[in-house]
Amino acid sequence: MKNYFRIFNPNYKYLDDINFKIDSILKHNSILKSHLEFKKSFNLENEIRNISLLTNKIDSADNEIKNLESSIIIKTKMQVNTRSQIKSRFNPKYYLSKSQISLRAEVKMLQNNIENFYLEIEQIGKAKIEYFGSITTIESEINRYNSLQIFKVKDDLSENELIIQKLKNGLDAIKPKKEKIDQLLDPTIKELKRLDQDIEKTNEIIRIAENYRRDLGNATNTYEAREVHQNCSASLGNGNPDSIITWKLKYREQLYKQRDKYLVTAEKIRADVP
């Protein structure tokens, strides 16, 4: 249902606009206060040490990766040499001999070593990414810390408080005007709401009657048609859907005209009040 008070009393919009401005400033104040809290709690020296520690971890990780890569090269060469021995000594008769089995086991072991080294490199690489991410975050916070000017933040907070007080004074000045116009509008708006309810009920009756008229059109024999008339009568107090629709359409038109008169009255009230 329409909120006619909001439609015909401009002070609602004025109040909404002021409240919106106050809310926006309060949100800004919340951000400013978070800046002050951040500046107060941030330990610059500790964060610089953290960057140094993370940098050392990255250097250590780089060394680990280099060592693992060297180990991979060594193990790969050993694997190639062992395979060469297997190939040079290959004899189907001695495939299951201890020496052949030992050499094949050595190749497999070396392959496992190489694969494990690659996994370690991958894990260390992921750790490095996390270290770099942490450094980026800390550097961002340090930049924020250095860029925050406490006196400027406090000045902004003080200025915002003054603005909020002025806006609240504006609210206090507008509220009596709003209430005065509401009182003048109240009788008219009560009639508008009553008419809207009547129009809504009338539209529902028309909709139901149209459904019964459709059912009559779909009836294939007199028995079905009689049943529709009976249902219509039981539901709407009249078994003739066309008659109901015609009557309710005329009645709705009267309601529209009455509502238009009250809308004009409400518009005059709005125009007459400064």
PDB file of C-alpha atoms in Angstrom:
ATOM      1  CA  MET A   1       0.000   0.000   0.000  1.00  0.00           C
ATOM      2  CA  LYS A   2       1.217   3.492  -0.848  1.00  0.00           C
ATOM      3  CA  ASN A   3       2.738   5.646   1.864  1.00  0.00           C
ATOM      4  CA  TYR A   4       0.744   8.793   1.177  1.00  0.00           C
ATOM      5  CA  PHE A   5       2.395  10.713   3.992  1.00  0.00           C
ATOM      6  CA  ARG A   6       5.726  10.374   2.197  1.00  0.00           C
ATOM      7  CA  ILE A   7       4.151  11.341  -1.121  1.00  0.00           C
ATOM      8  CA  PHE A   8       2.480  14.529   0.111  1.00  0.00           C
ATOM      9  CA  ASN A   9       4.773  15.591   2.948  1.00  0.00           C
ATOM     10  CA  PRO A  10       8.135  16.728   1.538  1.00  0.00           C
ATOM     11  CA  ASN A  11       9.606  16.855   5.035  1.00  0.00           C
ATOM     12  CA  TYR A  12       9.979  13.055   4.972  1.00  0.00           C
ATOM     13  CA  LYS A  13      12.486  13.397   2.160  1.00  0.00           C
ATOM     14  CA  TYR A  14      14.286  16.202   3.958  1.00  0.00           C
ATOM     15  CA  LEU A  15      14.582  14.020   7.060  1.00  0.00           C
ATOM     16  CA  ASP A  16      15.766  11.056   4.970  1.00  0.00           C
ATOM     17  CA  ASP A  17      18.414  13.194   3.290  1.00  0.00           C
ATOM     18  CA  ILE A  18      19.690  14.531   6.609  1.00  0.00           C
ATOM     19  CA  ASN A  19      19.731  11.080   8.217  1.00  0.00           C
ATOM     20  CA  PHE A  20      21.596   9.724   5.205  1.00  0.00           C
ATOM     21  CA  LYS A  21      24.209  12.471   5.553  1.00  0.00           C
ATOM     22  CA  ILE A  22      24.563  11.773   9.273  1.00  0.00           C
ATOM     23  CA  ASP A  23      24.984   8.036   8.632  1.00  0.00           C
ATOM     24  CA  SER A  24      27.618   8.731   5.977  1.00  0.00           C
ATOM     25  CA  ILE A  25      29.577  10.989   8.330  1.00  0.00           C
ATOM     26  CA  LEU A  26      29.316   8.437  11.147  1.00  0.00           C
ATOM     27  CA  LYS A  27      30.739   5.788   8.824  1.00  0.00           C
ATOM     28  CA  HIS A  28      33.552   8.169   7.922  1.00  0.00           C
ATOM     29  CA  ASN A  29      34.164   8.783  11.628  1.00  0.00           C
ATOM     30  CA  SER A  30      34.388   5.046  12.179  1.00  0.00           C
ATOM     31  CA  ILE A  31      37.107   4.857   9.524  1.00  0.00           C
ATOM     32  CA  LEU A  32      38.944   7.820  11.049  1.00  0.00           C
ATOM     33  CA  LYS A  33      38.834   6.228  14.498  1.00  0.00           C
ATOM     34  CA  SER A  34      40.175   2.991  13.058  1.00  0.00           C
ATOM     35  CA  HIS A  35      43.092   5.022  11.654  1.00  0.00           C
ATOM     36  CA  LEU A  36      43.826   6.394  15.117  1.00  0.00           C
ATOM     37  CA  GLU A  37      43.655   2.937  16.664  1.00  0.00           C
ATOM     38  CA  PHE A  38      45.912   1.543  13.944  1.00  0.00           C
ATOM     39  CA  LYS A  39      48.460   4.319  14.448  1.00  0.00           C
ATOM     40  CA  LYS A  40      48.388   3.735  18.193  1.00  0.00           C
ATOM     41  CA  SER A  41      48.767  -0.049  18.104  1.00  0.00           C
ATOM     42  CA  PHE A  42      51.133  -0.433  15.134  1.00  0.00           C
ATOM     43  CA  ASN A  43      54.687  -1.405  16.145  1.00  0.00           C
ATOM     44  CA  LEU A  44      56.873  -0.065  13.355  1.00  0.00           C
ATOM     45  CA  GLU A  45      60.170  -1.470  14.667  1.00  0.00           C
ATOM     46  CA  ASN A  46      58.682  -4.909  15.143  1.00  0.00           C
ATOM     47  CA  GLU A  47      57.268  -4.953  11.613  1.00  0.00           C
ATOM     48  CA  ILE A  48      60.620  -3.891  10.152  1.00  0.00           C
ATOM     49  CA  ARG A  49      62.204  -6.815  12.019  1.00  0.00           C
ATOM     50  CA  ASN A  50      59.540  -9.108  10.592  1.00  0.00           C
ATOM     51  CA  ILE A  51      60.450  -8.028   7.071  1.00  0.00           C
ATOM     52  CA  SER A  52      64.102  -8.778   7.826  1.00  0.00           C
ATOM     53  CA  LEU A  53      63.191 -12.228   9.169  1.00  0.00           C
ATOM     54  CA  LEU A  54      61.049 -12.987   6.138  1.00  0.00           C
ATOM     55  CA  THR A  55      63.811 -11.820   3.805  1.00  0.00           C
ATOM     56  CA  ASN A  56      66.227 -14.182   5.568  1.00  0.00           C
ATOM     57  CA  LYS A  57      63.729 -17.003   5.152  1.00  0.00           C
ATOM     58  CA  ILE A  58      63.516 -16.261   1.430  1.00  0.00           C
ATOM     59  CA  ASP A  59      67.322 -16.292   1.127  1.00  0.00           C
ATOM     60  CA  SER A  60      67.444 -19.557   3.059  1.00  0.00           C
ATOM     61  CA  ALA A  61      64.768 -21.011   0.797  1.00  0.00           C
ATOM     62  CA  ASP A  62      66.759 -19.977  -2.272  1.00  0.00           C
ATOM     63  CA  ASN A  63      69.822 -21.773  -0.879  1.00  0.00           C
ATOM     64  CA  GLU A  64      67.770 -24.883  -0.152  1.00  0.00           C
ATOM     65  CA  ILE A  65      66.436 -24.875  -3.695  1.00  0.00           C
ATOM     66  CA  LYS A  66      69.970 -24.512  -5.103  1.00  0.00           C
ATOM     67  CA  ASN A  67      71.189 -27.421  -2.972  1.00  0.00           C
ATOM     68  CA  LEU A  68      68.263 -29.569  -4.047  1.00  0.00           C
ATOM     69  CA  GLU A  69      68.821 -28.701  -7.701  1.00  0.00           C
ATOM     70  CA  SER A  70      72.484 -29.709  -7.309  1.00  0.00           C
ATOM     71  CA  SER A  71      71.387 -32.961  -5.683  1.00  0.00           C
ATOM     72  CA  ILE A  72      69.009 -33.611  -8.569  1.00  0.00           C
ATOM     73  CA  ILE A  73      71.856 -33.153 -11.052  1.00  0.00           C
ATOM     74  CA  ILE A  74      74.089 -35.551  -9.078  1.00  0.00           C
ATOM     75  CA  LYS A  75      71.357 -38.171  -8.665  1.00  0.00           C
ATOM     76  CA  THR A  76      70.417 -37.882 -12.333  1.00  0.00           C
ATOM     77  CA  LYS A  77      74.037 -38.531 -13.379  1.00  0.00           C
ATOM     78  CA  MET A  78      74.222 -41.490 -10.997  1.00  0.00           C
ATOM     79  CA  GLN A  79      70.996 -42.821 -12.469  1.00  0.00           C
ATOM     80  CA  VAL A  80      72.341 -42.490 -16.012  1.00  0.00           C
ATOM     81  CA  ASN A  81      75.558 -44.307 -15.049  1.00  0.00           C
ATOM     82  CA  THR A  82      73.649 -47.121 -13.362  1.00  0.00           C
ATOM     83  CA  ARG A  83      71.394 -47.554 -16.373  1.00  0.00           C
ATOM     84  CA  SER A  84      74.476 -47.695 -18.568  1.00  0.00           C
ATOM     85  CA  GLN A  85      75.850 -50.491 -16.387  1.00  0.00           C
ATOM     86  CA  ILE A  86      72.573 -52.366 -16.650  1.00  0.00           C
ATOM     87  CA  LYS A  87      72.599 -51.998 -20.416  1.00  0.00           C
ATOM     88  CA  SER A  88      76.246 -53.002 -20.812  1.00  0.00           C
ATOM     89  CA  ARG A  89      75.850 -56.060 -18.618  1.00  0.00           C
ATOM     90  CA  PHE A  90      72.459 -57.062 -19.901  1.00  0.00           C
ATOM     91  CA  ASN A  91      72.033 -60.777 -20.399  1.00  0.00           C
ATOM     92  CA  PRO A  92      68.609 -62.429 -20.329  1.00  0.00           C
ATOM     93  CA  LYS A  93      70.098 -65.409 -18.541  1.00  0.00           C
ATOM     94  CA  TYR A  94      71.177 -63.265 -15.611  1.00  0.00           C
ATOM     95  CA  TYR A  95      68.123 -60.921 -15.488  1.00  0.00           C
ATOM     96  CA  LEU A  96      67.247 -62.230 -12.007  1.00  0.00           C
ATOM     97  CA  SER A  97      70.788 -62.278 -10.737  1.00  0.00           C
ATOM     98  CA  LYS A  98      71.565 -60.372  -7.534  1.00  0.00           C
ATOM     99  CA  SER A  99      73.747 -57.846  -9.341  1.00  0.00           C
ATOM    100  CA  GLN A 100      71.083 -57.051 -11.954  1.00  0.00           C
ATOM    101  CA  ILE A 101      68.345 -56.784  -9.316  1.00  0.00           C
ATOM    102  CA  SER A 102      70.575 -54.541  -7.203  1.00  0.00           C
ATOM    103  CA  LEU A 103      71.282 -52.220 -10.133  1.00  0.00           C
ATOM    104  CA  ARG A 104      67.591 -51.933 -11.049  1.00  0.00           C
ATOM    105  CA  ALA A 105      66.746 -51.224  -7.397  1.00  0.00           C
ATOM    106  CA  GLU A 106      69.393 -48.525  -7.359  1.00  0.00           C
ATOM    107  CA  VAL A 107      67.853 -46.868 -10.449  1.00  0.00           C
ATOM    108  CA  LYS A 108      64.426 -46.919  -8.796  1.00  0.00           C
ATOM    109  CA  MET A 109      65.822 -45.517  -5.553  1.00  0.00           C
ATOM    110  CA  LEU A 110      67.566 -42.707  -7.415  1.00  0.00           C
ATOM    111  CA  GLN A 111      64.332 -41.910  -9.272  1.00  0.00           C
ATOM    112  CA  ASN A 112      62.464 -41.707  -5.955  1.00  0.00           C
ATOM    113  CA  ASN A 113      65.166 -39.401  -4.608  1.00  0.00           C
ATOM    114  CA  ILE A 114      64.835 -37.120  -7.629  1.00  0.00           C
ATOM    115  CA  GLU A 115      61.031 -37.010  -7.365  1.00  0.00           C
ATOM    116  CA  ASN A 116      61.229 -36.226  -3.650  1.00  0.00           C
ATOM    117  CA  PHE A 117      63.695 -33.427  -4.337  1.00  0.00           C
ATOM    118  CA  TYR A 118      61.285 -31.904  -6.869  1.00  0.00           C
ATOM    119  CA  LEU A 119      58.445 -32.110  -4.310  1.00  0.00           C
ATOM    120  CA  GLU A 120      60.626 -30.359  -1.741  1.00  0.00           C
ATOM    121  CA  ILE A 121      61.445 -27.624  -4.257  1.00  0.00           C
ATOM    122  CA  GLU A 122      57.730 -27.189  -4.968  1.00  0.00           C
ATOM    123  CA  GLN A 123      56.907 -26.899  -1.254  1.00  0.00           C
ATOM    124  CA  ILE A 124      59.723 -24.430  -0.663  1.00  0.00           C
ATOM    125  CA  GLY A 125      58.500 -22.413  -3.660  1.00  0.00           C
ATOM    126  CA  LYS A 126      55.009 -22.206  -2.135  1.00  0.00           C
ATOM    127  CA  ALA A 127      56.514 -21.076   1.168  1.00  0.00           C
ATOM    128  CA  LYS A 128      58.458 -18.364  -0.677  1.00  0.00           C
ATOM    129  CA  ILE A 129      55.240 -17.076  -2.233  1.00  0.00           C
ATOM    130  CA  GLU A 130      53.725 -16.816   1.254  1.00  0.00           C
ATOM    131  CA  TYR A 131      56.809 -14.985   2.535  1.00  0.00           C
ATOM    132  CA  PHE A 132      56.634 -12.484  -0.328  1.00  0.00           C
ATOM    133  CA  GLY A 133      52.901 -12.008   0.319  1.00  0.00           C
ATOM    134  CA  SER A 134      53.554 -11.330   3.995  1.00  0.00           C
ATOM    135  CA  ILE A 135      56.256  -8.805   3.126  1.00  0.00           C
ATOM    136  CA  THR A 136      53.901  -7.029   0.708  1.00  0.00           C
ATOM    137  CA  THR A 137      51.215  -6.832   3.409  1.00  0.00           C
ATOM    138  CA  ILE A 138      53.633  -5.477   6.009  1.00  0.00           C
ATOM    139  CA  GLU A 139      55.057  -2.925   3.562  1.00  0.00           C
ATOM    140  CA  SER A 140      51.529  -1.770   2.774  1.00  0.00           C
ATOM    141  CA  GLU A 141      50.801  -1.324   6.481  1.00  0.00           C
ATOM    142  CA  ILE A 142      54.072   0.550   6.991  1.00  0.00           C
ATOM    143  CA  ASN A 143      53.155   2.900   4.130  1.00  0.00           C
ATOM    144  CA  ARG A 144      49.748   3.413   5.723  1.00  0.00           C
ATOM    145  CA  TYR A 145      51.374   4.098   9.093  1.00  0.00           C
ATOM    146  CA  ASN A 146      53.796   6.631   7.621  1.00  0.00           C
ATOM    147  CA  SER A 147      51.108   8.398   5.589  1.00  0.00           C
ATOM    148  CA  LEU A 148      48.669   8.825   8.492  1.00  0.00           C
ATOM    149  CA  GLN A 149      48.770  12.306   9.979  1.00  0.00           C
ATOM    150  CA  ILE A 150      47.228  12.149  13.440  1.00  0.00           C
ATOM    151  CA  PHE A 151      46.514  15.871  13.700  1.00  0.00           C
ATOM    152  CA  LYS A 152      44.699  15.775  10.328  1.00  0.00           C
ATOM    153  CA  VAL A 153      42.608  12.774  11.383  1.00  0.00           C
ATOM    154  CA  LYS A 154      41.664  14.450  14.669  1.00  0.00           C
ATOM    155  CA  ASP A 155      40.780  17.686  12.852  1.00  0.00           C
ATOM    156  CA  ASP A 156      38.530  15.747  10.486  1.00  0.00           C
ATOM    157  CA  LEU A 157      36.810  14.045  13.427  1.00  0.00           C
ATOM    158  CA  SER A 158      36.204  17.374  15.153  1.00  0.00           C
ATOM    159  CA  GLU A 159      34.871  18.940  11.964  1.00  0.00           C
ATOM    160  CA  ASN A 160      32.566  15.970  11.382  1.00  0.00           C
ATOM    161  CA  GLU A 161      31.172  16.252  14.905  1.00  0.00           C
ATOM    162  CA  LEU A 162      30.286  19.896  14.262  1.00  0.00           C
ATOM    163  CA  ILE A 163      28.598  18.982  10.980  1.00  0.00           C
ATOM    164  CA  ILE A 164      26.621  16.198  12.674  1.00  0.00           C
ATOM    165  CA  GLN A 165      25.421  18.599  15.362  1.00  0.00           C
ATOM    166  CA  LYS A 166      24.259  21.086  12.717  1.00  0.00           C
ATOM    167  CA  LEU A 167      22.436  18.318  10.874  1.00  0.00           C
ATOM    168  CA  LYS A 168      20.772  17.151  14.091  1.00  0.00           C
ATOM    169  CA  ASN A 169      19.644  20.719  14.718  1.00  0.00           C
ATOM    170  CA  GLY A 170      18.152  20.633  11.239  1.00  0.00           C
ATOM    171  CA  LEU A 171      16.303  17.429  12.138  1.00  0.00           C
ATOM    172  CA  ASP A 172      14.893  19.047  15.257  1.00  0.00           C
ATOM    173  CA  ALA A 173      13.691  22.001  13.199  1.00  0.00           C
ATOM    174  CA  ILE A 174      12.023  19.870  10.517  1.00  0.00           C
ATOM    175  CA  LYS A 175      10.251  17.334  12.767  1.00  0.00           C
ATOM    176  CA  PRO A 176       7.570  19.780  14.028  1.00  0.00           C
ATOM    177  CA  LYS A 177       6.854  20.844  10.432  1.00  0.00           C
ATOM    178  CA  LYS A 178       6.518  17.209   9.396  1.00  0.00           C
ATOM    179  CA  GLU A 179       4.150  16.449  12.257  1.00  0.00           C
ATOM    180  CA  LYS A 180       2.030  19.522  11.489  1.00  0.00           C
ATOM    181  CA  ILE A 181       1.590  18.525   7.838  1.00  0.00           C
ATOM    182  CA  ASP A 182       0.903  14.917   8.873  1.00  0.00           C
ATOM    183  CA  GLN A 183      -1.917  16.123  11.115  1.00  0.00           C
ATOM    184  CA  LEU A 184      -3.426  18.153   8.278  1.00  0.00           C
ATOM    185  CA  LEU A 185      -3.088  15.243   5.864  1.00  0.00           C
ATOM    186  CA  ASP A 186      -4.312  12.547   8.253  1.00  0.00           C
ATOM    187  CA  PRO A 187      -8.111  12.693   7.534  1.00  0.00           C
ATOM    188  CA  THR A 188      -7.535  12.781   3.779  1.00  0.00           C
ATOM    189  CA  ILE A 189      -4.991   9.971   3.849  1.00  0.00           C
ATOM    190  CA  LYS A 190      -7.313   7.780   5.924  1.00  0.00           C
ATOM    191  CA  GLU A 191      -9.900   8.117   3.158  1.00  0.00           C
ATOM    192  CA  LEU A 192      -7.284   7.394   0.496  1.00  0.00           C
ATOM    193  CA  LYS A 193      -6.223   4.221   2.296  1.00  0.00           C
ATOM    194  CA  ARG A 194      -9.846   3.134   2.693  1.00  0.00           C
ATOM    195  CA  LEU A 195     -10.472   3.691  -1.013  1.00  0.00           C
ATOM    196  CA  ASP A 196      -7.301   1.798  -1.940  1.00  0.00           C
ATOM    197  CA  GLN A 197      -8.501  -1.157   0.128  1.00  0.00           C
ATOM    198  CA  ASP A 198     -11.932  -1.031  -1.543  1.00  0.00           C
ATOM    199  CA  ILE A 199     -10.295  -0.876  -4.975  1.00  0.00           C
ATOM    200  CA  GLU A 200      -8.099  -3.838  -4.104  1.00  0.00           C
ATOM    201  CA  LYS A 201     -11.096  -5.888  -2.911  1.00  0.00           C
ATOM    202  CA  THR A 202     -13.080  -4.896  -6.005  1.00  0.00           C
ATOM    203  CA  ASN A 203     -10.230  -5.939  -8.296  1.00  0.00           C
ATOM    204  CA  GLU A 204     -10.099  -9.318  -6.560  1.00  0.00           C
ATOM    205  CA  ILE A 205     -13.847  -9.845  -7.069  1.00  0.00           C
ATOM    206  CA  ILE A 206     -13.500  -8.889 -10.745  1.00  0.00           C
ATOM    207  CA  ARG A 207     -10.630 -11.357 -11.112  1.00  0.00           C
ATOM    208  CA  ILE A 208     -12.670 -14.188  -9.563  1.00  0.00           C
ATOM    209  CA  ALA A 209     -15.718 -13.343 -11.686  1.00  0.00           C
ATOM    210  CA  GLU A 210     -13.574 -13.351 -14.839  1.00  0.00           C
ATOM    211  CA  ASN A 211     -12.375 -16.839 -13.913  1.00  0.00           C
ATOM    212  CA  TYR A 212     -15.978 -18.029 -13.592  1.00  0.00           C
ATOM    213  CA  ARG A 213     -16.809 -16.400 -16.936  1.00  0.00           C
ATOM    214  CA  ARG A 214     -13.896 -18.289 -18.485  1.00  0.00           C
ATOM    215  CA  ASP A 215     -15.141 -21.537 -16.914  1.00  0.00           C
ATOM    216  CA  LEU A 216     -18.574 -20.902 -18.407  1.00  0.00           C
ATOM    217  CA  GLY A 217     -17.006 -20.451 -21.822  1.00  0.00           C
ATOM    218  CA  ASN A 218     -15.229 -23.789 -21.398  1.00  0.00           C
ATOM    219  CA  ALA A 219     -18.344 -25.652 -20.228  1.00  0.00           C
ATOM    220  CA  THR A 220     -19.359 -28.406 -22.674  1.00  0.00           C
ATOM    221  CA  ASN A 221     -22.900 -29.047 -21.407  1.00  0.00           C
ATOM    222  CA  THR A 222     -25.688 -27.506 -19.324  1.00  0.00           C
ATOM    223  CA  TYR A 223     -24.705 -29.540 -16.255  1.00  0.00           C
ATOM    224  CA  GLU A 224     -21.194 -28.042 -16.221  1.00  0.00           C
ATOM    225  CA  ALA A 225     -22.581 -24.544 -16.871  1.00  0.00           C
ATOM    226  CA  ARG A 226     -25.101 -24.904 -14.019  1.00  0.00           C
ATOM    227  CA  GLU A 227     -22.321 -26.017 -11.676  1.00  0.00           C
ATOM    228  CA  VAL A 228     -20.258 -22.920 -12.577  1.00  0.00           C
ATOM    229  CA  HIS A 229     -23.263 -20.648 -11.884  1.00  0.00           C
ATOM    230  CA  GLN A 230     -23.784 -22.339  -8.524  1.00  0.00           C
ATOM    231  CA  ASN A 231     -20.150 -21.962  -7.558  1.00  0.00           C
ATOM    232  CA  CYS A 232     -20.159 -18.324  -8.631  1.00  0.00           C
ATOM    233  CA  SER A 233     -23.282 -17.660  -6.575  1.00  0.00           C
ATOM    234  CA  ALA A 234     -21.823 -19.372  -3.513  1.00  0.00           C
ATOM    235  CA  SER A 235     -18.582 -17.423  -3.831  1.00  0.00           C
ATOM    236  CA  LEU A 236     -19.777 -13.969  -4.896  1.00  0.00           C
ATOM    237  CA  GLY A 237     -23.486 -13.925  -4.030  1.00  0.00           C
ATOM    238  CA  ASN A 238     -24.512 -13.769  -7.680  1.00  0.00           C
ATOM    239  CA  GLY A 239     -24.451 -16.592 -10.197  1.00  0.00           C
ATOM    240  CA  ASN A 240     -23.967 -14.344 -13.230  1.00  0.00           C
ATOM    241  CA  PRO A 241     -20.267 -13.492 -13.748  1.00  0.00           C
ATOM    242  CA  ASP A 242     -20.982 -10.926 -16.489  1.00  0.00           C
ATOM    243  CA  SER A 243     -23.369  -9.062 -14.232  1.00  0.00           C
ATOM    244  CA  ILE A 244     -20.841  -9.020 -11.402  1.00  0.00           C
ATOM    245  CA  ILE A 245     -18.057  -7.781 -13.673  1.00  0.00           C
ATOM    246  CA  THR A 246     -20.199  -4.991 -15.153  1.00  0.00           C
ATOM    247  CA  TRP A 247     -21.371  -3.874 -11.711  1.00  0.00           C
ATOM    248  CA  LYS A 248     -17.914  -3.990 -10.134  1.00  0.00           C
ATOM    249  CA  LEU A 249     -16.274  -2.150 -13.021  1.00  0.00           C
ATOM    250  CA  LYS A 250     -18.738   0.717 -12.580  1.00  0.00           C
ATOM    251  CA  TYR A 251     -18.201   0.661  -8.827  1.00  0.00           C
ATOM    252  CA  ARG A 252     -14.432   0.707  -9.281  1.00  0.00           C
ATOM    253  CA  GLU A 253     -14.730   3.717 -11.570  1.00  0.00           C
ATOM    254  CA  GLN A 254     -16.614   5.534  -8.815  1.00  0.00           C
ATOM    255  CA  LEU A 255     -13.874   4.627  -6.347  1.00  0.00           C
ATOM    256  CA  TYR A 256     -11.240   5.983  -8.736  1.00  0.00           C
ATOM    257  CA  LYS A 257     -13.107   9.295  -9.013  1.00  0.00           C
ATOM    258  CA  GLN A 258     -13.413   9.568  -5.235  1.00  0.00           C
ATOM    259  CA  ARG A 259      -9.747   8.805  -4.812  1.00  0.00           C
ATOM    260  CA  ASP A 260      -8.806  11.438  -7.400  1.00  0.00           C
ATOM    261  CA  LYS A 261     -10.720  14.064  -5.385  1.00  0.00           C
ATOM    262  CA  TYR A 262      -8.862  13.169  -2.213  1.00  0.00           C
ATOM    263  CA  LEU A 263      -5.562  13.196  -4.096  1.00  0.00           C
ATOM    264  CA  VAL A 264      -6.318  16.751  -5.211  1.00  0.00           C
ATOM    265  CA  THR A 265      -7.116  17.687  -1.613  1.00  0.00           C
ATOM    266  CA  ALA A 266      -3.839  16.195  -0.398  1.00  0.00           C
ATOM    267  CA  GLU A 267      -1.960  18.055  -3.118  1.00  0.00           C
ATOM    268  CA  LYS A 268      -3.554  21.349  -2.025  1.00  0.00           C
ATOM    269  CA  ILE A 269      -2.530  20.721   1.577  1.00  0.00           C
ATOM    270  CA  ARG A 270       1.049  20.152   0.462  1.00  0.00           C
ATOM    271  CA  ALA A 271       1.005  23.304  -1.661  1.00  0.00           C
ATOM    272  CA  ASP A 272      -0.525  25.504   1.059  1.00  0.00           C
ATOM    273  CA  VAL A 273       1.935  24.598   3.826  1.00  0.00           C
ATOM    274  CA  PRO A 274       5.266  26.477   3.613  1.00  0.00           C
TER     275      PRO A 274
END
